PDB file of C-alpha atoms in Angstrom:
ATOM      1  CA  THR Q 207      23.954  24.446 -29.568  1.00 46.00           C
ATOM      2  CA  GLY Q 208      26.103  27.220 -31.016  1.00 52.00           C
ATOM      3  CA  GLN Q 209      28.766  24.753 -32.145  1.00 54.00           C
ATOM      4  CA  GLU Q 210      29.364  23.477 -35.640  1.00 57.00           C
ATOM      5  CA  ASP Q 211      27.926  20.008 -36.197  1.00 58.00           C
ATOM      6  CA  SER Q 212      30.737  17.581 -37.021  1.00 59.00           C
ATOM      7  CA  GLY Q 213      28.345  14.679 -37.500  1.00 63.00           C
ATOM      8  CA  TRP Q 214      29.576  12.824 -34.406  1.00 63.00           C
ATOM      9  CA  LYS Q 215      27.162  13.231 -31.520  1.00 71.00           C
ATOM     10  CA  GLY Q 216      28.816  11.355 -28.666  1.00 74.00           C
ATOM     11  CA  TYR Q 217      26.660   9.703 -26.036  1.00 73.00           C
ATOM     12  CA  ILE Q 218      25.490   9.739 -22.466  1.00 81.00           C
ATOM     13  CA  THR Q 219      24.436   6.523 -20.774  1.00 81.00           C
ATOM     14  CA  LEU Q 220      22.907   5.966 -17.387  1.00 78.00           C
ATOM     15  CA  ASN Q 221      22.853   2.701 -15.494  1.00 72.00           C
ATOM     16  CA  ALA Q 222      22.511   1.583 -11.902  1.00 69.00           C
ATOM     17  CA  LYS Q 223      26.157   2.320 -11.057  1.00 69.00           C
ATOM     18  CA  GLN Q 224      27.233   5.335 -13.102  1.00 74.00           C
ATOM     19  CA  ILE Q 225      26.645   7.957 -15.748  1.00 79.00           C
ATOM     20  CA  ASP Q 226      29.018   7.747 -18.705  1.00 79.00           C
ATOM     21  CA  SER Q 227      29.518  10.505 -21.227  1.00 81.00           C
ATOM     22  CA  THR Q 228      31.766  11.118 -24.196  1.00 78.00           C
ATOM     23  CA  VAL Q 229      30.733  14.770 -24.200  1.00 78.00           C
ATOM     24  CA  PRO Q 230      30.981  17.449 -21.484  1.00 79.00           C
ATOM     25  CA  ILE Q 231      28.019  17.892 -19.191  1.00 80.00           C
ATOM     26  CA  ASN Q 232      27.409  21.628 -19.077  1.00 83.00           C
ATOM     27  CA  SER Q 233      25.791  23.678 -16.337  1.00 85.00           C
ATOM     28  CA  ALA Q 234      24.315  27.127 -16.735  1.00 87.00           C
ATOM     29  CA  SER Q 235      27.198  29.487 -15.970  1.00 91.00           C
ATOM     30  CA  ASP Q 236      26.363  32.789 -17.648  1.00 93.00           C
ATOM     31  CA  GLU Q 237      27.568  35.567 -15.331  1.00 94.00           C
ATOM     32  CA  ARG Q 238      24.746  37.790 -16.536  1.00 94.00           C
ATOM     33  CA  VAL Q 239      22.238  35.625 -14.644  1.00 95.00           C
ATOM     34  CA  LYS Q 240      24.293  35.191 -11.470  1.00 94.00           C
ATOM     35  CA  LYS Q 241      24.714  37.254  -8.346  1.00 95.00           C
ATOM     36  CA  LEU Q 242      28.440  37.007  -7.614  1.00 95.00           C
ATOM     37  CA  TYR Q 243      30.038  36.786  -4.146  1.00 94.00           C
ATOM     38  CA  ASN Q 244      33.627  36.709  -2.929  1.00 95.00           C
ATOM     39  CA  ILE Q 245      34.961  33.523  -1.390  1.00 96.00           C
ATOM     40  CA  ASP Q 246      35.586  34.489   2.212  1.00 96.00           C
ATOM     41  CA  GLU Q 247      37.709  32.878   4.922  1.00 97.00           C
ATOM     42  CA  ARG Q 248      34.814  30.682   6.102  1.00 98.00           C
ATOM     43  CA  TYR Q 249      35.051  28.713   2.844  1.00 97.00           C
ATOM     44  CA  TYR Q 250      38.822  28.290   3.139  1.00 97.00           C
ATOM     45  CA  ASN Q 251      38.353  27.104   6.743  1.00 98.00           C
ATOM     46  CA  PHE Q 252      35.638  24.708   5.569  1.00 98.00           C
ATOM     47  CA  PHE Q 253      37.974  23.285   2.932  1.00 97.00           C
ATOM     48  CA  ARG Q 254      40.554  22.506   5.631  1.00 97.00           C
ATOM     49  CA  LYS Q 255      37.951  20.560   7.624  1.00 97.00           C
ATOM     50  CA  ILE Q 256      36.650  18.227   4.929  1.00 97.00           C
ATOM     51  CA  LYS Q 257      38.153  14.760   4.879  1.00 96.00           C
ATOM     52  CA  PRO Q 258      37.841  12.347   1.959  1.00 96.00           C
ATOM     53  CA  LEU Q 259      36.902   8.803   2.893  1.00 97.00           C
ATOM     54  CA  ILE Q 260      36.699   5.416   1.236  1.00 97.00           C
ATOM     55  CA  TYR Q 261      33.257   3.865   1.294  1.00 95.00           C
ATOM     56  CA  SER Q 262      30.920   1.351  -0.291  1.00 93.00           C
ATOM     57  CA  PHE Q 263      27.149   1.372  -0.334  1.00 90.00           C
ATOM     58  CA  LYS Q 264      25.522  -1.058   2.097  1.00 90.00           C
ATOM     59  CA  GLN Q 265      23.160  -2.273  -0.637  1.00 86.00           C
ATOM     60  CA  ASP Q 266      26.033  -3.110  -3.030  1.00 88.00           C
ATOM     61  CA  PRO Q 267      26.691  -6.869  -2.794  1.00 90.00           C
ATOM     62  CA  GLU Q 268      30.046  -6.345  -4.577  1.00 92.00           C
ATOM     63  CA  GLU Q 269      31.067  -3.694  -2.015  1.00 93.00           C
ATOM     64  CA  THR Q 270      32.604  -1.492  -4.712  1.00 93.00           C
ATOM     65  CA  LYS Q 271      34.962   1.006  -3.050  1.00 95.00           C
ATOM     66  CA  TYR Q 272      34.677   4.738  -3.820  1.00 95.00           C
ATOM     67  CA  VAL Q 273      36.548   7.819  -2.630  1.00 96.00           C
ATOM     68  CA  GLY Q 274      34.324  10.692  -1.625  1.00 96.00           C
ATOM     69  CA  TYR Q 275      32.761  12.462   1.327  1.00 97.00           C
ATOM     70  CA  GLY Q 276      29.926  11.953   3.764  1.00 96.00           C
ATOM     71  CA  ALA Q 277      27.121  14.486   3.398  1.00 96.00           C
ATOM     72  CA  GLN Q 278      26.555  14.765   7.136  1.00 97.00           C
ATOM     73  CA  SER Q 279      30.289  15.377   7.704  1.00 97.00           C
ATOM     74  CA  ILE Q 280      30.239  18.120   5.062  1.00 97.00           C
ATOM     75  CA  GLN Q 281      27.130  19.592   6.683  1.00 97.00           C
ATOM     76  CA  LYS Q 282      28.859  19.614  10.087  1.00 97.00           C
ATOM     77  CA  ALA Q 283      32.028  21.211   8.669  1.00 98.00           C
ATOM     78  CA  LEU Q 284      29.971  23.949   7.001  1.00 98.00           C
ATOM     79  CA  GLU Q 285      28.174  24.706  10.264  1.00 97.00           C
ATOM     80  CA  GLU Q 286      31.450  24.716  12.245  1.00 98.00           C
ATOM     81  CA  CYS Q 287      32.712  27.408   9.836  1.00 98.00           C
ATOM     82  CA  GLY Q 288      29.652  29.603  10.217  1.00 98.00           C
ATOM     83  CA  LEU Q 289      28.074  28.556   6.914  1.00 97.00           C
ATOM     84  CA  ASP Q 290      24.427  27.494   6.779  1.00 96.00           C
ATOM     85  CA  TRP Q 291      24.368  24.295   4.743  1.00 94.00           C
ATOM     86  CA  LYS Q 292      20.859  25.126   3.504  1.00 93.00           C
ATOM     87  CA  GLU Q 293      22.198  28.339   1.932  1.00 94.00           C
ATOM     88  CA  THR Q 294      25.086  26.687   0.070  1.00 94.00           C
ATOM     89  CA  GLY Q 295      25.028  24.297  -2.860  1.00 92.00           C
ATOM     90  CA  PHE Q 296      27.069  21.578  -1.181  1.00 95.00           C
ATOM     91  CA  VAL Q 297      24.433  19.466   0.603  1.00 95.00           C
ATOM     92  CA  ALA Q 298      20.824  18.661  -0.188  1.00 93.00           C
ATOM     93  CA  LYS Q 299      18.306  16.601   1.766  1.00 92.00           C
ATOM     94  CA  THR Q 300      15.410  14.826   0.098  1.00 90.00           C
ATOM     95  CA  GLU Q 301      12.535  13.469   2.164  1.00 89.00           C
ATOM     96  CA  ALA Q 302      11.320   9.978   1.302  1.00 84.00           C
ATOM     97  CA  ASN Q 303       8.068   9.657  -0.645  1.00 83.00           C
ATOM     98  CA  GLN Q 304       6.444   7.148  -2.978  1.00 76.00           C
ATOM     99  CA  GLN Q 305       7.815   8.827  -6.106  1.00 76.00           C
ATOM    100  CA  ASN Q 306      11.498   8.828  -5.158  1.00 80.00           C
ATOM    101  CA  GLN Q 307      11.483   5.427  -3.381  1.00 84.00           C
ATOM    102  CA  ILE Q 308      14.193   6.534  -0.944  1.00 86.00           C
ATOM    103  CA  LYS Q 309      12.776   4.445   1.913  1.00 87.00           C
ATOM    104  CA  GLU Q 310      12.561   1.341  -0.284  1.00 85.00           C
ATOM    105  CA  ARG Q 311      16.000   1.804  -1.885  1.00 83.00           C
ATOM    106  CA  TYR Q 312      18.043   2.988   1.070  1.00 87.00           C
ATOM    107  CA  GLY Q 313      16.005   2.204   4.183  1.00 88.00           C
ATOM    108  CA  VAL Q 314      16.082   5.820   5.421  1.00 91.00           C
ATOM    109  CA  ASP Q 315      13.409   8.497   5.804  1.00 92.00           C
ATOM    110  CA  GLU Q 316      15.513  11.169   4.083  1.00 92.00           C
ATOM    111  CA  LEU Q 317      18.577  11.027   1.862  1.00 93.00           C
ATOM    112  CA  TYR Q 318      21.449  13.501   2.009  1.00 94.00           C
ATOM    113  CA  THR Q 319      23.313  14.140  -1.241  1.00 93.00           C
ATOM    114  CA  LEU Q 320      26.404  16.151  -2.199  1.00 94.00           C
ATOM    115  CA  ALA Q 321      27.213  18.320  -5.177  1.00 93.00           C
ATOM    116  CA  TYR Q 322      30.784  17.142  -5.696  1.00 93.00           C
ATOM    117  CA  SER Q 323      31.345  19.860  -8.287  1.00 92.00           C
ATOM    118  CA  GLU Q 324      30.999  22.460  -5.527  1.00 94.00           C
ATOM    119  CA  ILE Q 325      33.946  20.924  -3.683  1.00 95.00           C
ATOM    120  CA  SER Q 326      35.940  20.706  -6.905  1.00 94.00           C
ATOM    121  CA  ASN Q 327      35.218  24.353  -7.716  1.00 95.00           C
ATOM    122  CA  LEU Q 328      36.275  25.452  -4.243  1.00 97.00           C
ATOM    123  CA  SER Q 329      39.477  23.415  -4.681  1.00 97.00           C
ATOM    124  CA  VAL Q 330      40.504  25.739  -7.511  1.00 97.00           C
ATOM    125  CA  ALA Q 331      40.143  28.812  -5.263  1.00 97.00           C
ATOM    126  CA  VAL Q 332      42.101  27.119  -2.467  1.00 97.00           C
ATOM    127  CA  LEU Q 333      44.854  26.079  -4.879  1.00 98.00           C
ATOM    128  CA  GLN Q 334      45.069  29.603  -6.313  1.00 97.00           C
ATOM    129  CA  LYS Q 335      45.394  31.052  -2.811  1.00 97.00           C
ATOM    130  CA  ALA Q 336      48.095  28.509  -1.962  1.00 97.00           C
ATOM    131  CA  LEU Q 337      50.018  29.312  -5.163  1.00 98.00           C
ATOM    132  CA  ASP Q 338      49.857  33.036  -4.373  1.00 98.00           C
ATOM    133  CA  ARG Q 339      51.257  32.333  -0.912  1.00 98.00           C
ATOM    134  CA  ILE Q 340      54.041  30.148  -2.343  1.00 98.00           C
ATOM    135  CA  GLU Q 341      55.033  32.973  -4.697  1.00 98.00           C
ATOM    136  CA  GLU Q 342      55.104  35.435  -1.758  1.00 98.00           C
ATOM    137  CA  LEU Q 343      57.306  33.086   0.274  1.00 98.00           C
ATOM    138  CA  GLU Q 344      59.649  32.444  -2.667  1.00 98.00           C
ATOM    139  CA  LYS Q 345      60.060  36.200  -3.076  1.00 98.00           C
ATOM    140  CA  GLU Q 346      60.813  36.597   0.647  1.00 97.00           C
ATOM    141  CA  VAL Q 347      63.385  33.785   0.490  1.00 97.00           C
ATOM    142  CA  SER Q 348      65.062  35.403  -2.528  1.00 97.00           C
ATOM    143  CA  GLU Q 349      65.191  38.774  -0.756  1.00 97.00           C
ATOM    144  CA  LEU Q 350      66.675  37.189   2.378  1.00 96.00           C
ATOM    145  CA  LYS Q 351      69.277  35.320   0.307  1.00 95.00           C
ATOM    146  CA  ALA Q 352      70.224  38.565  -1.430  1.00 95.00           C
ATOM    147  CA  LYS Q 353      70.690  40.292   1.931  1.00 95.00           C
ATOM    148  CA  LEU Q 354      72.893  37.466   3.181  1.00 94.00           C
ATOM    149  CA  GLY Q 355      75.008  37.717   0.030  1.00 83.00           C
TER     150      GLY Q 355
END
């Protein structure tokens, strides 16, 4: 793995409700194998449109509450901002078949899913832009105060 072996391996467990890990879950991120793009205003506009919601799954008898998003709402927000949801990594749609048991598990013919990490990653860009703007405004306020004496 490129890291020194300390002897402790950590663990990852999967059950019906969650994935637990004591180690980071890494994604391929080598810039040498990526085509890089700038985050344009459509993505910032999209970020303003998304609304977290509290939900539970209809099949969950305990009605466990989660905070997240609805895939169809994310899809709509992307489209309203001129982004094709099929060309971004936010939303995926899987058709039901015998192997994935979507119809049996969820009672739908296709299942929409979200890559929450995409929203989290975009949050960093939005926060950086907001911090830059705050710094600009603080500088303007300081300059105005200096002029007023």
